[in-house]
């Protein structure tokens, strides 16, 4: 039942941020499913309420499987704990506490005080993984950073002349749109913006509540006002973080196209860029390179999750850029290791995803091997 609640929660992907993904299954006193629901931010109603409405009287004496602790405070909606208690629910099973300080532990306490049996600790790893962006954002106030790169077998991201399209095939690129769909913002370095002139939109074909915010990190403001980014600000915000004193003509022409430029002092500080994005309620950022920006982010310890798409091709060339810049490790023993590694294939390309070892957001336990709820949902949509 908890597996089902997590799958329901995943149906809200792209439509809940800055809130969490939540799914609920109501099981009646005879053990039959009486109602199901998941949270969508714009519907205002929480997953518990949707499922209880569907269950009606059958909820009385039943069990609610909820993928996250129900809240006990008056927010945009009345407390879900009240709704569960009023509906006569006898037992609530929820894997994890909601890290939102307004909720954390209080929802469970309220249910227990009302005589409802509360069981926690079921599928905690899967539930934490499903809401990893929300949990990180709630704990730190900064967006969860997912770094994604595409490289050849020899680790190159472009040829010696800077040609980089396309290293991976259509299926891997469609998968990237799924990753974009899960993110509130996408971030690239200025050199990638200038050389590739990307559009950086979510072309997953799935509904999203807020437009994907496109972020460029550039020391000196040099991105062209004729670039695809600057010309498509009606499709979603474009935000450039640059150092102080940008060229006034360049600034004016970008601003007149609707681009927002955030001046960052004499040196760019990526941690404060993330702070600023957090203040704008951006819960997750997909960093899509290039190598220079990826190196800076990794060396600053700002990356929470890493995905590489590896294509079965060899680009070669001593001077062709490889995926990660910066100083790099001096010894293999110092190389950044990934934990909870998952491998999948998209056409001819291989996707490898993991979490920088030591990142506090994930437990060191190895992956369960089960397909996570978000990937299962993406696969379901792909085959529909
Ligand atoms: N295969 C892939 O997955 C992939 C992905 C993305 C890009 N690429 C390829 O990678 C190449 C470009 O990548 P790149 O590594 O050269 O550049 P990049 O990471 O795209 O851009 C680096 C940016 O960082 C800025 N910067 C410089 N110093 C900084 C500092 N101290 N703090 C913060 N930012 C700073 C630079 O500003 P200034 O420009 O003002 O100096 C520059 O715009 C292109 O060939 C592109 O096609 C491949």
Coordinates of C-alpha atoms in Angstrom, one line a residue, residues 6-377:
X6 CA 4.5 6.7 -3.4
X7 CA 3.4 6.0 -7.0
X8 CA 0.4 8.2 -6.5
X9 CA 2.6 10.9 -5.1
X10 CA 4.9 10.8 -8.2
X11 CA 1.9 11.7 -10.3
X12 CA 2.2 15.2 -9.0
X13 CA 5.8 15.7 -10.4
X14 CA 6.2 19.1 -12.0
X15 CA 3.0 20.3 -10.2
X16 CA 3.7 20.6 -6.5
X17 CA 6.8 22.7 -6.0
X18 CA 7.5 24.4 -3.7
X19 CA 5.4 21.8 -1.8
X20 CA 6.1 18.1 -1.4
X21 CA 4.9 15.1 -3.5
X22 CA 2.3 13.3 -1.5
X23 CA 0.1 10.3 -2.2
X24 CA -2.6 8.7 0.0
X25 CA -4.3 5.3 -0.1
X26 CA -7.3 4.7 2.2
X27 CA -7.9 1.1 3.0
X28 CA -11.3 0.2 4.6
X29 CA -11.8 -2.0 7.7
X30 CA -12.1 -5.1 5.4
X31 CA -8.7 -4.4 3.8
X32 CA -10.0 -3.1 0.5
X33 CA -8.8 0.1 -1.2
X34 CA -11.6 2.7 -0.6
X35 CA -10.0 5.8 -2.0
X36 CA -6.8 7.2 -3.5
X37 CA -5.4 10.7 -4.0
X38 CA -2.3 12.8 -4.7
X39 CA -1.4 16.4 -4.1
X40 CA -1.4 19.1 -6.8
X41 CA -0.5 22.6 -5.6
X42 CA -3.1 24.4 -7.7
X43 CA -5.9 22.1 -6.5
X44 CA -5.3 23.3 -3.0
X45 CA -6.6 20.0 -1.6
X46 CA -4.1 17.7 0.0
X47 CA -3.7 14.1 -1.0
X48 CA -5.4 12.9 2.3
X49 CA -8.5 15.0 1.6
X50 CA -8.8 13.8 -2.0
X51 CA -8.5 10.2 -0.9
X52 CA -10.9 10.6 2.0
X53 CA -13.5 12.3 -0.2
X54 CA -13.3 9.3 -2.6
X55 CA -13.6 6.8 0.3
X56 CA -16.6 8.5 1.9
X57 CA -18.1 6.5 4.8
X58 CA -15.8 3.5 4.0
X59 CA -12.9 5.4 5.6
X60 CA -14.4 4.9 9.1
X61 CA -12.3 2.4 11.0
X62 CA -9.9 2.2 8.1
X63 CA -6.2 2.9 7.6
X64 CA -4.6 5.8 5.7
X65 CA -1.3 5.2 4.0
X66 CA 0.3 8.6 3.4
X67 CA 3.7 9.1 1.8
X68 CA 4.6 12.0 4.1
X69 CA 3.6 13.0 7.6
X70 CA 0.1 14.7 7.5
X71 CA 0.2 18.4 8.7
X72 CA -1.5 19.6 11.8
X73 CA -1.4 23.4 11.2
X74 CA -3.6 25.7 9.3
X75 CA -1.8 26.6 6.1
X76 CA -3.2 27.0 2.6
X77 CA -5.5 24.1 3.6
X78 CA -7.1 23.1 6.9
X79 CA -5.0 20.6 9.0
X80 CA -5.1 17.1 7.3
X81 CA -4.8 15.5 10.8
X82 CA -8.3 17.0 11.6
X83 CA -9.7 15.6 8.4
X84 CA -8.3 12.1 9.1
X85 CA -9.6 12.1 12.7
X86 CA -13.0 13.4 11.6
X87 CA -13.3 10.7 8.9
X88 CA -12.8 8.1 11.7
X89 CA -9.4 6.8 10.4
X90 CA -8.1 4.3 13.0
X91 CA -4.5 4.0 11.8
X92 CA -2.1 6.1 9.8
X93 CA 1.0 4.7 8.2
X94 CA 3.5 7.3 7.0
X95 CA 7.2 6.6 6.3
X96 CA 8.8 9.9 7.3
X97 CA 8.3 13.2 9.1
X98 CA 7.7 16.3 7.1
X99 CA 10.9 18.4 7.4
X100 CA 8.8 21.6 7.3
X101 CA 9.4 23.0 10.8
X102 CA 5.7 23.9 10.9
X103 CA 4.8 20.2 10.5
X104 CA 7.7 18.1 11.7
X105 CA 6.5 15.6 14.3
X106 CA 3.5 17.7 15.1
X107 CA 1.2 15.8 12.7
X108 CA 2.1 12.5 14.2
X109 CA 1.7 13.9 17.7
X110 CA -1.8 15.3 17.0
X111 CA -3.0 12.0 15.5
X112 CA -1.7 10.0 18.5
X113 CA -3.3 12.5 21.0
X114 CA -6.6 11.8 19.2
X115 CA -6.2 8.0 19.7
X116 CA -5.1 7.2 16.1
X117 CA -2.5 4.5 15.8
X118 CA 0.6 5.9 14.0
X119 CA 3.1 3.7 12.2
X120 CA 6.3 5.2 10.7
X121 CA 9.4 3.8 9.2
X122 CA 7.9 2.0 6.3
X123 CA 9.8 2.4 3.0
X124 CA 11.7 5.4 4.4
X125 CA 14.5 5.4 1.9
X126 CA 12.1 5.4 -1.1
X127 CA 9.9 8.1 0.5
X128 CA 13.0 10.3 1.2
X129 CA 14.3 9.8 -2.3
X130 CA 11.0 10.7 -3.8
X131 CA 11.0 14.1 -2.0
X132 CA 14.8 14.6 -1.9
X133 CA 14.5 18.1 -3.4
X134 CA 11.8 19.2 -1.0
X135 CA 13.6 17.7 2.0
X136 CA 16.9 19.4 1.1
X137 CA 15.2 22.7 0.4
X138 CA 13.3 22.6 3.7
X139 CA 16.5 21.8 5.7
X140 CA 18.9 24.3 4.0
X141 CA 16.7 26.9 2.2
X142 CA 18.8 26.2 -0.9
X143 CA 17.7 24.2 -4.0
X144 CA 18.7 20.6 -4.4
X145 CA 21.4 20.5 -7.1
X146 CA 21.4 17.8 -9.7
X147 CA 24.4 17.8 -12.0
X148 CA 23.8 16.2 -15.4
X149 CA 26.5 15.8 -18.1
X150 CA 26.7 13.8 -21.4
X151 CA 30.1 12.4 -22.3
X152 CA 31.7 10.0 -24.7
X153 CA 33.4 6.8 -23.6
X154 CA 36.7 8.8 -23.2
X155 CA 34.9 11.3 -21.0
X156 CA 34.8 14.1 -23.5
X157 CA 31.9 16.6 -23.7
X158 CA 32.9 18.3 -27.0
X159 CA 35.4 17.9 -29.8
X160 CA 38.6 19.9 -29.9
X161 CA 36.8 22.5 -31.9
X162 CA 33.9 22.8 -29.4
X163 CA 31.3 20.8 -31.4
X164 CA 29.1 19.0 -28.9
X165 CA 25.9 18.1 -30.7
X166 CA 24.9 15.5 -30.2
X167 CA 26.9 13.1 -28.1
X168 CA 23.9 11.1 -26.9
X169 CA 21.0 9.8 -28.9
X170 CA 17.3 10.8 -29.0
X171 CA 16.2 8.5 -26.2
X172 CA 18.8 9.8 -23.7
X173 CA 17.9 13.4 -24.7
X174 CA 14.2 12.6 -24.1
X175 CA 15.2 11.3 -20.6
X176 CA 17.0 14.7 -20.0
X177 CA 13.6 16.4 -20.6
X178 CA 12.1 14.2 -17.8
X179 CA 14.9 15.4 -15.5
X180 CA 14.2 19.0 -16.5
X181 CA 10.5 18.4 -15.8
X182 CA 11.4 17.4 -12.2
X183 CA 13.4 20.6 -11.7
X184 CA 12.3 24.2 -10.9
X185 CA 15.4 25.6 -12.6
X186 CA 18.1 24.7 -15.1
X187 CA 21.6 26.2 -14.9
X188 CA 24.5 26.5 -17.3
X189 CA 27.8 28.3 -17.6
X190 CA 28.1 31.4 -19.8
X191 CA 30.5 29.7 -22.2
X192 CA 28.0 27.0 -22.9
X193 CA 25.3 29.6 -23.4
X194 CA 27.5 31.4 -25.9
X195 CA 28.8 28.4 -27.8
X196 CA 25.7 26.2 -27.9
X197 CA 23.0 28.9 -27.9
X198 CA 20.6 26.4 -26.1
X199 CA 16.9 27.0 -25.5
X200 CA 16.8 25.1 -22.2
X201 CA 13.1 24.4 -22.0
X202 CA 11.2 21.5 -20.6
X203 CA 10.0 19.5 -23.7
X204 CA 8.9 16.5 -21.8
X205 CA 5.3 17.1 -22.9
X206 CA 4.1 16.9 -19.3
X207 CA 2.2 19.6 -17.6
X208 CA 4.2 21.8 -15.2
X209 CA 2.8 24.4 -12.7
X210 CA 5.6 26.9 -12.9
X211 CA 7.8 27.7 -16.0
X212 CA 11.3 26.3 -15.8
X213 CA 13.6 29.1 -14.7
X214 CA 16.7 29.3 -16.9
X215 CA 19.8 30.4 -15.1
X216 CA 23.2 31.4 -16.7
X217 CA 26.4 31.9 -14.6
X218 CA 28.7 34.3 -16.4
X219 CA 31.5 36.4 -15.0
X220 CA 31.2 39.1 -17.6
X221 CA 27.9 39.7 -19.2
X222 CA 28.5 38.6 -22.8
X223 CA 25.5 36.5 -23.8
X224 CA 24.0 37.8 -27.0
X225 CA 20.6 39.6 -26.9
X226 CA 19.9 37.6 -30.1
X227 CA 20.5 34.3 -28.3
X228 CA 17.6 31.8 -28.1
X229 CA 17.5 32.4 -24.3
X230 CA 17.1 36.2 -24.5
X231 CA 14.5 35.8 -27.3
X232 CA 12.3 33.4 -25.4
X233 CA 11.7 35.1 -22.1
X234 CA 8.0 34.7 -22.7
X235 CA 8.5 30.9 -22.5
X236 CA 10.0 31.2 -19.0
X237 CA 12.2 33.5 -17.0
X238 CA 15.9 33.9 -17.8
X239 CA 18.2 34.9 -15.0
X240 CA 21.9 35.8 -15.5
X241 CA 24.2 35.9 -12.5
X242 CA 27.2 38.1 -13.4
X243 CA 29.8 40.2 -11.6
X244 CA 29.2 43.9 -10.8
X245 CA 29.5 46.6 -13.4
X246 CA 28.3 44.8 -16.5
X247 CA 28.6 46.7 -19.7
X248 CA 25.5 49.1 -19.7
X249 CA 24.7 48.6 -23.4
X250 CA 24.7 44.8 -23.0
X251 CA 22.7 45.1 -19.8
X252 CA 20.1 47.3 -21.4
X253 CA 19.6 45.2 -24.5
X254 CA 19.2 42.0 -22.4
X255 CA 16.9 43.7 -19.9
X256 CA 14.8 45.1 -22.7
X257 CA 14.2 41.5 -23.8
X258 CA 13.0 40.6 -20.4
X259 CA 16.2 38.9 -19.1
X260 CA 16.9 39.5 -15.4
X261 CA 20.5 40.2 -14.5
X262 CA 21.6 39.7 -10.9
X263 CA 24.9 41.5 -10.2
X264 CA 26.9 39.5 -7.7
X265 CA 29.8 41.6 -6.4
X266 CA 33.4 41.5 -7.7
X267 CA 33.5 37.6 -7.7
X268 CA 30.8 35.1 -8.4
X269 CA 29.9 33.1 -5.3
X270 CA 27.9 30.0 -6.3
X271 CA 26.7 29.3 -2.7
X272 CA 25.1 32.8 -2.7
X273 CA 23.6 32.1 -6.2
X274 CA 21.9 29.1 -4.6
X275 CA 20.8 31.2 -1.6
X276 CA 19.2 33.7 -4.0
X277 CA 17.4 30.9 -5.9
X278 CA 16.2 29.4 -2.7
X279 CA 14.7 32.8 -1.7
X280 CA 12.8 32.7 -4.9
X281 CA 11.2 29.3 -3.8
X282 CA 13.3 27.3 -6.3
X283 CA 13.5 23.9 -4.8
X284 CA 15.6 22.1 -7.3
X285 CA 18.2 23.0 -10.0
X286 CA 19.4 20.8 -12.8
X287 CA 23.0 21.9 -13.7
X288 CA 23.8 21.0 -17.3
X289 CA 27.4 22.1 -17.5
X290 CA 29.7 23.0 -19.0
X291 CA 32.8 21.5 -17.4
X292 CA 34.0 24.7 -15.9
X293 CA 30.8 25.4 -14.0
X294 CA 30.4 21.7 -13.1
X295 CA 34.0 21.7 -11.6
X296 CA 33.3 24.8 -9.6
X297 CA 30.0 23.4 -8.2
X298 CA 31.6 20.0 -7.3
X299 CA 34.7 21.5 -5.7
X300 CA 32.5 23.8 -3.6
X301 CA 30.5 20.7 -2.4
X302 CA 27.3 22.2 -3.8
X303 CA 26.2 19.1 -5.8
X304 CA 23.7 16.8 -4.3
X305 CA 23.2 14.3 -7.1
X306 CA 25.1 13.4 -10.3
X307 CA 23.8 11.9 -13.6
X308 CA 26.1 11.1 -16.5
X309 CA 24.9 9.9 -19.8
X310 CA 27.7 7.9 -21.5
X311 CA 27.6 7.4 -25.2
X312 CA 29.4 4.5 -26.9
X313 CA 31.7 6.8 -29.0
X314 CA 35.3 7.9 -28.7
X315 CA 35.9 11.6 -29.4
X316 CA 39.6 11.6 -28.7
X317 CA 41.9 14.6 -28.8
X318 CA 44.3 15.7 -26.1
X319 CA 42.7 19.1 -26.0
X320 CA 39.1 18.2 -26.3
X321 CA 37.3 19.2 -23.1
X322 CA 36.4 16.5 -20.6
X323 CA 33.3 16.5 -18.4
X324 CA 34.6 18.1 -15.2
X325 CA 37.0 21.1 -14.9
X326 CA 38.7 22.5 -11.9
X327 CA 41.9 21.2 -10.3
X328 CA 40.7 17.6 -9.9
X329 CA 41.9 14.9 -7.5
X330 CA 45.6 14.4 -7.1
X331 CA 45.2 10.8 -6.2
X332 CA 42.6 8.2 -7.2
X333 CA 41.9 7.7 -3.5
X334 CA 40.8 11.4 -3.4
X335 CA 38.4 11.0 -6.3
X336 CA 34.8 11.9 -5.6
X337 CA 32.9 8.6 -5.1
X338 CA 29.2 8.2 -5.8
X339 CA 26.9 6.2 -3.5
X340 CA 23.5 4.6 -4.2
X341 CA 24.5 4.2 -7.9
X342 CA 21.7 3.3 -10.4
X343 CA 22.4 2.4 -14.0
X344 CA 19.9 2.3 -16.9
X345 CA 20.1 2.4 -20.6
X346 CA 18.4 4.7 -23.1
X347 CA 18.9 3.4 -26.7
X348 CA 22.7 3.1 -27.1
X349 CA 23.5 5.3 -24.2
X350 CA 24.0 4.5 -20.5
X351 CA 22.7 6.6 -17.6
X352 CA 24.7 6.5 -14.4
X353 CA 23.2 8.3 -11.4
X354 CA 24.5 8.5 -7.8
X355 CA 24.9 10.8 -4.8
X356 CA 28.3 12.3 -3.9
X357 CA 29.4 10.0 -1.0
X358 CA 29.0 11.7 2.3
X359 CA 26.1 13.8 1.2
X360 CA 23.9 13.9 4.3
X361 CA 20.6 13.7 2.3
X362 CA 20.9 10.0 1.6
X363 CA 21.6 7.0 3.7
X364 CA 24.8 5.1 2.9
X365 CA 22.8 2.0 2.4
X366 CA 23.0 0.6 -1.1
X367 CA 20.1 1.1 -3.5
X368 CA 17.2 -1.3 -3.0
X369 CA 17.3 -2.1 -6.7
X370 CA 13.6 -1.3 -7.0
X371 CA 12.7 1.3 -9.6
X372 CA 12.0 4.5 -7.8
X373 CA 8.5 6.0 -7.9
X374 CA 9.5 8.9 -10.1
X375 CA 11.2 6.8 -12.7
X376 CA 8.3 4.4 -12.7
X377 CA 5.9 7.3 -13.3

